[in-house]
PDB file of N, CA and C in Angstrom:
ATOM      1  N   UNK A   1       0.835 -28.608  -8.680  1.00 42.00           N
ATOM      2  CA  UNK A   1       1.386 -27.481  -9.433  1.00 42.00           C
ATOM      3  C   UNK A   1       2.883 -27.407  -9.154  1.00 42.00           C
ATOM      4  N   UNK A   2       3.752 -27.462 -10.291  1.00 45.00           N
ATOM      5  CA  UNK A   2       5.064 -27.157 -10.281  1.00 45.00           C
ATOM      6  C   UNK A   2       5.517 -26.096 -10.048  1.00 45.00           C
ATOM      7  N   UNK A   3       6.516 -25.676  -9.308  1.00 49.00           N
ATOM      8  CA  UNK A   3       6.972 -23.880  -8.963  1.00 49.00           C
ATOM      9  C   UNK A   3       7.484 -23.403 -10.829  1.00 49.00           C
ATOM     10  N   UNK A   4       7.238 -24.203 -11.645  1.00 56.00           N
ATOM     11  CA  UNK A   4       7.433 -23.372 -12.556  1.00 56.00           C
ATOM     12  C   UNK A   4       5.993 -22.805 -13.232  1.00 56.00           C
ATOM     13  N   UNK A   5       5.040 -22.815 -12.579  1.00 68.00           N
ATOM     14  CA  UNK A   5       3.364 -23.156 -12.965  1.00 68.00           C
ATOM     15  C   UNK A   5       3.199 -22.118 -12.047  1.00 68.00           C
ATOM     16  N   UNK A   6       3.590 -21.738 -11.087  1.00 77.00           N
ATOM     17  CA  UNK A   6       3.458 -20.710 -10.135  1.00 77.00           C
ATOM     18  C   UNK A   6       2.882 -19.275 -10.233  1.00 77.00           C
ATOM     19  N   UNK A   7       1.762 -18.517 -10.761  1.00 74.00           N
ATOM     20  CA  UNK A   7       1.886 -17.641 -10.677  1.00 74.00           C
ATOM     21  C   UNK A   7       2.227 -16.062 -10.460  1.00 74.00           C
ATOM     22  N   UNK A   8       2.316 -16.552  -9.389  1.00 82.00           N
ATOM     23  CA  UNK A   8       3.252 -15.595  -7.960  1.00 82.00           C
ATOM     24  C   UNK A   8       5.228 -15.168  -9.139  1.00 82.00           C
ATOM     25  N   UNK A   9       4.947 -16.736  -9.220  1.00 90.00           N
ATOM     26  CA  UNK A   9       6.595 -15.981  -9.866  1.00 90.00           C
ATOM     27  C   UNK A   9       6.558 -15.485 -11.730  1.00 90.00           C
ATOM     28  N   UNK A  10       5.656 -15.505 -12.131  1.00 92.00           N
ATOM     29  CA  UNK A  10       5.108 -14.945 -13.419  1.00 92.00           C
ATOM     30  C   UNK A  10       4.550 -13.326 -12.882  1.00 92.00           C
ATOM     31  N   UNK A  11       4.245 -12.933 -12.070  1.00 94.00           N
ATOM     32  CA  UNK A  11       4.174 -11.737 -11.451  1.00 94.00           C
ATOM     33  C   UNK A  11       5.465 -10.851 -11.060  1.00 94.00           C
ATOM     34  N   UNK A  12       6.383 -11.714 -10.240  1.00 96.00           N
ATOM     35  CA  UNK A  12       7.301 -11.627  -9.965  1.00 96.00           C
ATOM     36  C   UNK A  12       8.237 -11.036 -11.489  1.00 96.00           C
ATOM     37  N   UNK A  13       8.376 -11.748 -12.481  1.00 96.00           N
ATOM     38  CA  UNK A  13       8.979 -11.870 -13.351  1.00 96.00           C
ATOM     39  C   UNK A  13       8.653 -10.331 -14.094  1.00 96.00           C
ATOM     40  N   UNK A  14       7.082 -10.073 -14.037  1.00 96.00           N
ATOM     41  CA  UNK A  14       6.741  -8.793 -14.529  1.00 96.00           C
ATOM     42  C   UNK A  14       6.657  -7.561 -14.033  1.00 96.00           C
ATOM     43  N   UNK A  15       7.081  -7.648 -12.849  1.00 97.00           N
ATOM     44  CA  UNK A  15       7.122  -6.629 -11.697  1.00 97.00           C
ATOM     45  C   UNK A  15       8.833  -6.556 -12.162  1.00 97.00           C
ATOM     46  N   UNK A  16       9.798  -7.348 -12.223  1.00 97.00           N
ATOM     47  CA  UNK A  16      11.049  -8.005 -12.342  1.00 97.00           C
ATOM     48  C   UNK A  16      11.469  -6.420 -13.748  1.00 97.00           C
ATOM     49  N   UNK A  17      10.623  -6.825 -14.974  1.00 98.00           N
ATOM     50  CA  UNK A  17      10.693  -6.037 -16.308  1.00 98.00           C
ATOM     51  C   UNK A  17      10.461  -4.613 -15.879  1.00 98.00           C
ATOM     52  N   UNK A  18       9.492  -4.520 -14.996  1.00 98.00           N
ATOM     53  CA  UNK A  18       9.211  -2.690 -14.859  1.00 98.00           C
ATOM     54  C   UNK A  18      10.123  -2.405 -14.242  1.00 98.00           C
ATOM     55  N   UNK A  19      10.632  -2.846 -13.281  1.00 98.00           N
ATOM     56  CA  UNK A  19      11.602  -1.788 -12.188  1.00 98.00           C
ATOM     57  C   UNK A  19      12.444  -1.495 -13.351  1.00 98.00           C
ATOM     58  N   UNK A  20      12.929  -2.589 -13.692  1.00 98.00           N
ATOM     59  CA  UNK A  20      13.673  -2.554 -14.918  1.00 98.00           C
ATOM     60  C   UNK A  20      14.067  -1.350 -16.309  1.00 98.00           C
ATOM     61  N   UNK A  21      12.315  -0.989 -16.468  1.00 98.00           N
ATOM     62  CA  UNK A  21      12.050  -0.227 -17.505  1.00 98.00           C
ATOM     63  C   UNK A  21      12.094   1.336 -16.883  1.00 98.00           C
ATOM     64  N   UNK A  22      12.293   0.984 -15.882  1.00 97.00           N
ATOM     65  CA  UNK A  22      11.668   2.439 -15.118  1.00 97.00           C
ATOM     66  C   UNK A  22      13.263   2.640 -14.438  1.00 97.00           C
ATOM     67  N   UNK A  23      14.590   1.710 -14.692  1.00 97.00           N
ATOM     68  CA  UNK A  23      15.813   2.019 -14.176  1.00 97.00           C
ATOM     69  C   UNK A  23      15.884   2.266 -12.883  1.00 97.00           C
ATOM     70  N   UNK A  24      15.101   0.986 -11.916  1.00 97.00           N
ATOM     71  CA  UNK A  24      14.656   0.638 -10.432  1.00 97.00           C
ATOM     72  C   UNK A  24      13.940   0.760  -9.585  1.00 97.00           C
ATOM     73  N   UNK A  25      13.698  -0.008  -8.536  1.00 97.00           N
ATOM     74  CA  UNK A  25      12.833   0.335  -7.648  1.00 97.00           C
ATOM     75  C   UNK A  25      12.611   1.713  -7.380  1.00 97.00           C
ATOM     76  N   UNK A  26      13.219   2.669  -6.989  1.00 97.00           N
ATOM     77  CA  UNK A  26      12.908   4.092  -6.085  1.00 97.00           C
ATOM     78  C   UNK A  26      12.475   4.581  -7.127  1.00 97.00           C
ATOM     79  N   UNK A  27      12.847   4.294  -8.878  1.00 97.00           N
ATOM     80  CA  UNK A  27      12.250   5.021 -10.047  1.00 97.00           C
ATOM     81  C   UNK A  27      10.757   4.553 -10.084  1.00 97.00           C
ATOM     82  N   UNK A  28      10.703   3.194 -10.065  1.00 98.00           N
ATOM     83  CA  UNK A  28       9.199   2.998 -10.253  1.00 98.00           C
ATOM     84  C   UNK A  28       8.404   3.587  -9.069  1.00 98.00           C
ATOM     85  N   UNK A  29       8.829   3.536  -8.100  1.00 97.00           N
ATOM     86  CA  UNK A  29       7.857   3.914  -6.600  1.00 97.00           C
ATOM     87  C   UNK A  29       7.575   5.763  -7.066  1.00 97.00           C
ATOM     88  N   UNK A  30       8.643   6.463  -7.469  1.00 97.00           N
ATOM     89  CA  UNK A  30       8.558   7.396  -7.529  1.00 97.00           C
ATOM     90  C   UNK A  30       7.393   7.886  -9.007  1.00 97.00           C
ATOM     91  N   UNK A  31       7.560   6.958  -9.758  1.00 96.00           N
ATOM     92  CA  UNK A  31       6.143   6.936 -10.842  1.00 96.00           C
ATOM     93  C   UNK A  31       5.149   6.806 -10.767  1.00 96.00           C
ATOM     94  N   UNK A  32       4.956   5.714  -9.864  1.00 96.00           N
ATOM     95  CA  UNK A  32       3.910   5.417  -9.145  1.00 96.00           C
ATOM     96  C   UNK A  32       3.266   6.315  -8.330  1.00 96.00           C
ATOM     97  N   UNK A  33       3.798   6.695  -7.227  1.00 93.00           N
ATOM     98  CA  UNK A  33       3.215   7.977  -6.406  1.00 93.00           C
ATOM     99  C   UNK A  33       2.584   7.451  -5.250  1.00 93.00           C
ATOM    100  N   UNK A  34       1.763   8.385  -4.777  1.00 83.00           N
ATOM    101  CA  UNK A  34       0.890   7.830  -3.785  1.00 83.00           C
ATOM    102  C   UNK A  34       1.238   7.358  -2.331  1.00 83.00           C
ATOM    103  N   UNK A  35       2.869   7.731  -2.204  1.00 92.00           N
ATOM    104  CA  UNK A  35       3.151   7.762  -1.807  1.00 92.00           C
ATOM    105  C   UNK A  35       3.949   6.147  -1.098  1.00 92.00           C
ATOM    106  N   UNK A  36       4.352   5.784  -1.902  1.00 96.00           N
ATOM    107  CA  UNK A  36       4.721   4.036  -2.489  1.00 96.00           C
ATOM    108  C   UNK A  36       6.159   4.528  -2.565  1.00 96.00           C
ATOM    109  N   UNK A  37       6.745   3.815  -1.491  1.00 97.00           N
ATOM    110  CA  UNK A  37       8.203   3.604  -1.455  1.00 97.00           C
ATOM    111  C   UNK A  37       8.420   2.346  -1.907  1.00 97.00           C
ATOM    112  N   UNK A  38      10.134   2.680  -1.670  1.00 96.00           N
ATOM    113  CA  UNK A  38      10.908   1.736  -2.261  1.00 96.00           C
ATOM    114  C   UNK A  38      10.746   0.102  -1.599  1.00 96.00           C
ATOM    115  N   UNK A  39      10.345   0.322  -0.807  1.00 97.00           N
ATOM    116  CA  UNK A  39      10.082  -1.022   0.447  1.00 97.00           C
ATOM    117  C   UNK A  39       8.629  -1.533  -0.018  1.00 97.00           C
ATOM    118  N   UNK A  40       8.223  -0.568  -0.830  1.00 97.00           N
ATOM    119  CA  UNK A  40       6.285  -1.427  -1.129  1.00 97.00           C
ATOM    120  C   UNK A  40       7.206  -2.005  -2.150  1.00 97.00           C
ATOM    121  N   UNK A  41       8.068  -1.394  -2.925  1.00 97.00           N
ATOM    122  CA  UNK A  41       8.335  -2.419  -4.108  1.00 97.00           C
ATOM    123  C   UNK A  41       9.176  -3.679  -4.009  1.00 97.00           C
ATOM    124  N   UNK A  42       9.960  -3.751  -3.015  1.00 97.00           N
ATOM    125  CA  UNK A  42      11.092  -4.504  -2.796  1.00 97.00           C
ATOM    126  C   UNK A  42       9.804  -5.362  -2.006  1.00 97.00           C
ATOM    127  N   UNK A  43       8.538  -5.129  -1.486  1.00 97.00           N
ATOM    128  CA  UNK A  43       7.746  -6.370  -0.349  1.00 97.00           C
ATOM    129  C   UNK A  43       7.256  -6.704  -1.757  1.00 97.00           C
ATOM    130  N   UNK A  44       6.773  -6.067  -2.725  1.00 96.00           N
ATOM    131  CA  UNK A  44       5.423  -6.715  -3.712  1.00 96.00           C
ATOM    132  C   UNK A  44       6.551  -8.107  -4.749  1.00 96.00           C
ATOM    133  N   UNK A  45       7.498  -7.295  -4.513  1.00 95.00           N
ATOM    134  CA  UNK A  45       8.532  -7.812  -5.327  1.00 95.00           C
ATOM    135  C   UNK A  45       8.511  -9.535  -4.647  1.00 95.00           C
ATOM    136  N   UNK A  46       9.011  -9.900  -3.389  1.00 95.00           N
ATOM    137  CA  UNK A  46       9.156 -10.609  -2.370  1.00 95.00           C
ATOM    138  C   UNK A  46       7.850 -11.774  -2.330  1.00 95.00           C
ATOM    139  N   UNK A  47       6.803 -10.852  -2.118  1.00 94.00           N
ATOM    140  CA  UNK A  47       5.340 -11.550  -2.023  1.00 94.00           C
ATOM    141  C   UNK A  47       5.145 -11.820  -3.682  1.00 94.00           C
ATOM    142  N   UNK A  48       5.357 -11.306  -4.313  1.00 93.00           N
ATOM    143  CA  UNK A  48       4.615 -11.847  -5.802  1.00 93.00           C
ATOM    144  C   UNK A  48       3.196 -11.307  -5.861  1.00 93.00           C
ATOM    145  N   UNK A  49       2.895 -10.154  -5.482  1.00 92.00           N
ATOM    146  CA  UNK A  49       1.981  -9.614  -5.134  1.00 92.00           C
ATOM    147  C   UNK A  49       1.967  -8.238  -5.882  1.00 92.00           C
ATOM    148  N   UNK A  50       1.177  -7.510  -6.660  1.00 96.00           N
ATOM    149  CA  UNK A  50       1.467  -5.895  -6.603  1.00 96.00           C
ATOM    150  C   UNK A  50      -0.222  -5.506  -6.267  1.00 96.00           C
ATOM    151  N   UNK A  51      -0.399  -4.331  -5.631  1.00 95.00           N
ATOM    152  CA  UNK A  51      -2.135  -4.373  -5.687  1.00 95.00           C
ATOM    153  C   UNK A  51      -2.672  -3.769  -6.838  1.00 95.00           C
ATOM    154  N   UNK A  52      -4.125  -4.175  -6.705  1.00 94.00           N
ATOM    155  CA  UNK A  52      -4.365  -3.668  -8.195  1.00 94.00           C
ATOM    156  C   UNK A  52      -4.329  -2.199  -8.530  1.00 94.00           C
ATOM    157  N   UNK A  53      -4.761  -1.740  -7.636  1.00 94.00           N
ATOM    158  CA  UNK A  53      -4.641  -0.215  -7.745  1.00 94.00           C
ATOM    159  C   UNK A  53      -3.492   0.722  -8.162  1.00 94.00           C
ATOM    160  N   UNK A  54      -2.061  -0.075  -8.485  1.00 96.00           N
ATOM    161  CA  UNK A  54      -1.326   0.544  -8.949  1.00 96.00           C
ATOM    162  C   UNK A  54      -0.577  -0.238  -9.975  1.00 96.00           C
ATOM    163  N   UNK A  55      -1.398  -1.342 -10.765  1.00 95.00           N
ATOM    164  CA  UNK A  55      -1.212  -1.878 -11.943  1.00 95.00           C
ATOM    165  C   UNK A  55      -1.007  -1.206 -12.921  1.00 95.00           C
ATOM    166  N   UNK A  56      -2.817  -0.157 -12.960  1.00 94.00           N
ATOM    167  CA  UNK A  56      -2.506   0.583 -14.038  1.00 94.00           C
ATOM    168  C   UNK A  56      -1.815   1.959 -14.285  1.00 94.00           C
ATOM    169  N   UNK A  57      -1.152   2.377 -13.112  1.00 96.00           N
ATOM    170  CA  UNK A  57      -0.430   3.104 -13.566  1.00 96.00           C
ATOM    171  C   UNK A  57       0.805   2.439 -14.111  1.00 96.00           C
ATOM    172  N   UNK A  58       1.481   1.472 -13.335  1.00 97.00           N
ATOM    173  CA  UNK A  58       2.993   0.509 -13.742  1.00 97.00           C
ATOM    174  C   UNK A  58       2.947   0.853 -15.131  1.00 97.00           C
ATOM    175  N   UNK A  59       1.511  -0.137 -15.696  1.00 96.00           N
ATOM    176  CA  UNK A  59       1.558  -0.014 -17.125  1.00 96.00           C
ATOM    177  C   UNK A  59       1.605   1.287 -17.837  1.00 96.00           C
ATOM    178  N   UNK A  60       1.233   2.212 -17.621  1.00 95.00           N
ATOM    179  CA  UNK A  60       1.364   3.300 -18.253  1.00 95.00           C
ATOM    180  C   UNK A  60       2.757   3.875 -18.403  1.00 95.00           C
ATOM    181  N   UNK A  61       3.390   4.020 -16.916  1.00 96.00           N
ATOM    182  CA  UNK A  61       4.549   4.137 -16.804  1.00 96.00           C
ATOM    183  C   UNK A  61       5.873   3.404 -17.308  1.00 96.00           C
ATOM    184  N   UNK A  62       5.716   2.285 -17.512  1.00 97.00           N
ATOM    185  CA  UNK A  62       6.677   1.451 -18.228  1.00 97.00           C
ATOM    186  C   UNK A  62       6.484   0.763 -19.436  1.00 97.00           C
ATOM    187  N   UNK A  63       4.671   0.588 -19.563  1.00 96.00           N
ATOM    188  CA  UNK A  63       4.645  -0.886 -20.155  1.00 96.00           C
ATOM    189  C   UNK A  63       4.606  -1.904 -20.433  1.00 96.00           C
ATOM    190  N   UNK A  64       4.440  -2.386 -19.385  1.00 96.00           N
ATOM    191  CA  UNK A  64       4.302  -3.973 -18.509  1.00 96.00           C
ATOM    192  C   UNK A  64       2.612  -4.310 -18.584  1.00 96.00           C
ATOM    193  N   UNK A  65       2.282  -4.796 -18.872  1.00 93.00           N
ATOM    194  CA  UNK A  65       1.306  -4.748 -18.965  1.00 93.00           C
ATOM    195  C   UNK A  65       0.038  -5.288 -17.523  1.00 93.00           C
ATOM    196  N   UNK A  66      -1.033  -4.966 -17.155  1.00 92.00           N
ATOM    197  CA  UNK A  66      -1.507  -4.494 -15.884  1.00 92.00           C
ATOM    198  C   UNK A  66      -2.108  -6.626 -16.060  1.00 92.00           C
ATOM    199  N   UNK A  67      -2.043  -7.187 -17.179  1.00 92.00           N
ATOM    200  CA  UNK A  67      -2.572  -8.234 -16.911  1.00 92.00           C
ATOM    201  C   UNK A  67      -1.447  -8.974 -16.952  1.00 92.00           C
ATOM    202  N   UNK A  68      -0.544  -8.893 -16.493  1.00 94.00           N
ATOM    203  CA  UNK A  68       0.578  -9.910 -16.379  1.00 94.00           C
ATOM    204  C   UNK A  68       0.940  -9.203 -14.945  1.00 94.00           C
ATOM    205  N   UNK A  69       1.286  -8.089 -14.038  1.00 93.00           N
ATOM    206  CA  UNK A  69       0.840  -7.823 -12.547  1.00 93.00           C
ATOM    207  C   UNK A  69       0.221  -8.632 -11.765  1.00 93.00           C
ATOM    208  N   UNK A  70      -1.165  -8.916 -12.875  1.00 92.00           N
ATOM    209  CA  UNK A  70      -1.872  -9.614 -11.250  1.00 92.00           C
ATOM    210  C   UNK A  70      -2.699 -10.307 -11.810  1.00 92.00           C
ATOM    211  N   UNK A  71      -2.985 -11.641 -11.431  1.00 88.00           N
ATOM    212  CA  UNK A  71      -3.266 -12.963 -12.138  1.00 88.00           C
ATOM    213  C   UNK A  71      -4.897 -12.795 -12.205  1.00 88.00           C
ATOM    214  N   UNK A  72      -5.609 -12.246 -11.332  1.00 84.00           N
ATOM    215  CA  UNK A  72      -6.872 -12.607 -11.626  1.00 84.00           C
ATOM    216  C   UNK A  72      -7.164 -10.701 -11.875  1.00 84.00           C
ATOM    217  N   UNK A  73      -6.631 -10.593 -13.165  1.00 88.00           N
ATOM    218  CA  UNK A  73      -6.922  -9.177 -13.542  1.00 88.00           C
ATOM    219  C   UNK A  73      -8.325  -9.344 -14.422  1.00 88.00           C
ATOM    220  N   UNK A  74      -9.043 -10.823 -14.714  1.00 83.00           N
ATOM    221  CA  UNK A  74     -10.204 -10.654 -15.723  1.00 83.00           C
ATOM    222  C   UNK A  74     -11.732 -10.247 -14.740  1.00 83.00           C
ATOM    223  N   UNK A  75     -11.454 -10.463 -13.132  1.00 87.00           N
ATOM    224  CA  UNK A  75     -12.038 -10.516 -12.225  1.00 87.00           C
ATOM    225  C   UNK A  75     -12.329  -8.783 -12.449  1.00 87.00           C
ATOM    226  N   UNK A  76     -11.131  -8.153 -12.598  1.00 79.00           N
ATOM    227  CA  UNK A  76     -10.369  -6.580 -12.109  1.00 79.00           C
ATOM    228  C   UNK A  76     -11.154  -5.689 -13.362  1.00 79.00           C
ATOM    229  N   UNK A  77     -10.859  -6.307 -13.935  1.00 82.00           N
ATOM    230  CA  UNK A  77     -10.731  -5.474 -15.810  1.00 82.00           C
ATOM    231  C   UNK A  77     -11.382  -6.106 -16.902  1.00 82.00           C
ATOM    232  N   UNK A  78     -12.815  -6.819 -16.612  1.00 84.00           N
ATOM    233  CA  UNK A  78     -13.381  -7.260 -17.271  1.00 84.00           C
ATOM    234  C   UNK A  78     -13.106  -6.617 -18.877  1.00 84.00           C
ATOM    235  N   UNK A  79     -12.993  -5.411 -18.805  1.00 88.00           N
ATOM    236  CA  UNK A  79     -13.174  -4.922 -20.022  1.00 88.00           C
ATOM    237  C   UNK A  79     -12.205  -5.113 -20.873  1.00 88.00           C
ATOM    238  N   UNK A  80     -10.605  -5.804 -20.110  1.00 87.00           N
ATOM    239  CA  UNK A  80      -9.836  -5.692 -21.109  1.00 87.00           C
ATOM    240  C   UNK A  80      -9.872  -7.417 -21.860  1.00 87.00           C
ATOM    241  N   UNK A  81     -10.834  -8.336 -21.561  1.00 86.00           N
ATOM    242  CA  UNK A  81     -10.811  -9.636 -22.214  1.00 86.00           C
ATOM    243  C   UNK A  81     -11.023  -9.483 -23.371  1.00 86.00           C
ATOM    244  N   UNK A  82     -10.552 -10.493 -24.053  1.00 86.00           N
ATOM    245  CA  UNK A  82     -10.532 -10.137 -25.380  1.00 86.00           C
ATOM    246  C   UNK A  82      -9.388  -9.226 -26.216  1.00 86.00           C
ATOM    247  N   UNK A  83      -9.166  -8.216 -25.735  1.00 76.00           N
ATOM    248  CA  UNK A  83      -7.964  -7.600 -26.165  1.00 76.00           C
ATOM    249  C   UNK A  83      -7.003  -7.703 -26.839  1.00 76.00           C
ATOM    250  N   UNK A  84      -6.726  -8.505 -25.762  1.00 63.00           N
ATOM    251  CA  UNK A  84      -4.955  -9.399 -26.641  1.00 63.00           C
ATOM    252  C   UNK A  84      -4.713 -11.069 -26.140  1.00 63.00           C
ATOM    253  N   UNK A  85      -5.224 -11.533 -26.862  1.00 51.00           N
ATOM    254  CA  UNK A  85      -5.053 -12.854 -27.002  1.00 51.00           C
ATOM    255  C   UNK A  85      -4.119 -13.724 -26.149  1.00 51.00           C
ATOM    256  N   UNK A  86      -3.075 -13.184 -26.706  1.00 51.00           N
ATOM    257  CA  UNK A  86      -2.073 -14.037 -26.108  1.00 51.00           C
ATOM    258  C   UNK A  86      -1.483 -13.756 -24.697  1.00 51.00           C
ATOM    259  N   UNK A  87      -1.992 -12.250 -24.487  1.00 50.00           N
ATOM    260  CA  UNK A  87      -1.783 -11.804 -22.903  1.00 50.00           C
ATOM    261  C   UNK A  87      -2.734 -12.919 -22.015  1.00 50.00           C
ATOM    262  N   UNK A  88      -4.176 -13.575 -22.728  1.00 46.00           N
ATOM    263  CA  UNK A  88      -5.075 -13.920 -22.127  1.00 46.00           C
ATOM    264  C   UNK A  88      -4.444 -15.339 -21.890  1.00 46.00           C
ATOM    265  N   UNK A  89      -3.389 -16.243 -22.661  1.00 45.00           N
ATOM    266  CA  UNK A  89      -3.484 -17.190 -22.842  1.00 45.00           C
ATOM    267  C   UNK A  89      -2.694 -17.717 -21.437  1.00 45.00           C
ATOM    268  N   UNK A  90      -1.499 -16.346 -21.956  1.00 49.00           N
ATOM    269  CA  UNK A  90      -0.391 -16.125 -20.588  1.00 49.00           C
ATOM    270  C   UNK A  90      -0.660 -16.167 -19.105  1.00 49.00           C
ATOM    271  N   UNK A  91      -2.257 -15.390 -19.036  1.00 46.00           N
ATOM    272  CA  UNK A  91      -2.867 -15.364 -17.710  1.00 46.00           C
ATOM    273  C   UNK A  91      -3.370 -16.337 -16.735  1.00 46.00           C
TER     274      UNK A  91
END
């Protein structure tokens, strides 16, 4: 697998769009809640990692969508297969 095949940094990349959408880290942590600082985002950011449990809020909150977060979301969210095609293809 090539680091451009990488998952981790296709996560990265979509974690990358929300802070983004949300006008930064301390904005998204603060959307998020739960008490999720700026340092969970700057580590998930780092690791290529976000947990699932706060996928679906991201998405709600920005838009990003919760199956581009986290690679084995069909494991997570059976229900959303099928959905959108090309999110699936991406995954």
């Amino acid at each position: 697998m090539s680091q451009l095949d990488d998952p981790l940094d296709s996560v990265r990349d979509a974690l990358r769009e929300a802070i983004a959408k949300a006008e930064g880290q301390t904005a998204l942590a603060a959307l998020i809640g739960e008490d999720v600082k700026t340092g969970h985002i700057f580590y998930w950011l780092k690791a290529g990692s976000v947990p699932e449990k706060h996928c679906a809020v991201i998405e709600q909150a920005t838009g990003v969508s919760r199956t581009r977060l986290c690679p084995h979301w069909r494991r997570v969210w059976p229900e959303l297969i099928g959905r959108n095609p090309l999110e699936q293809q991406a995954a």
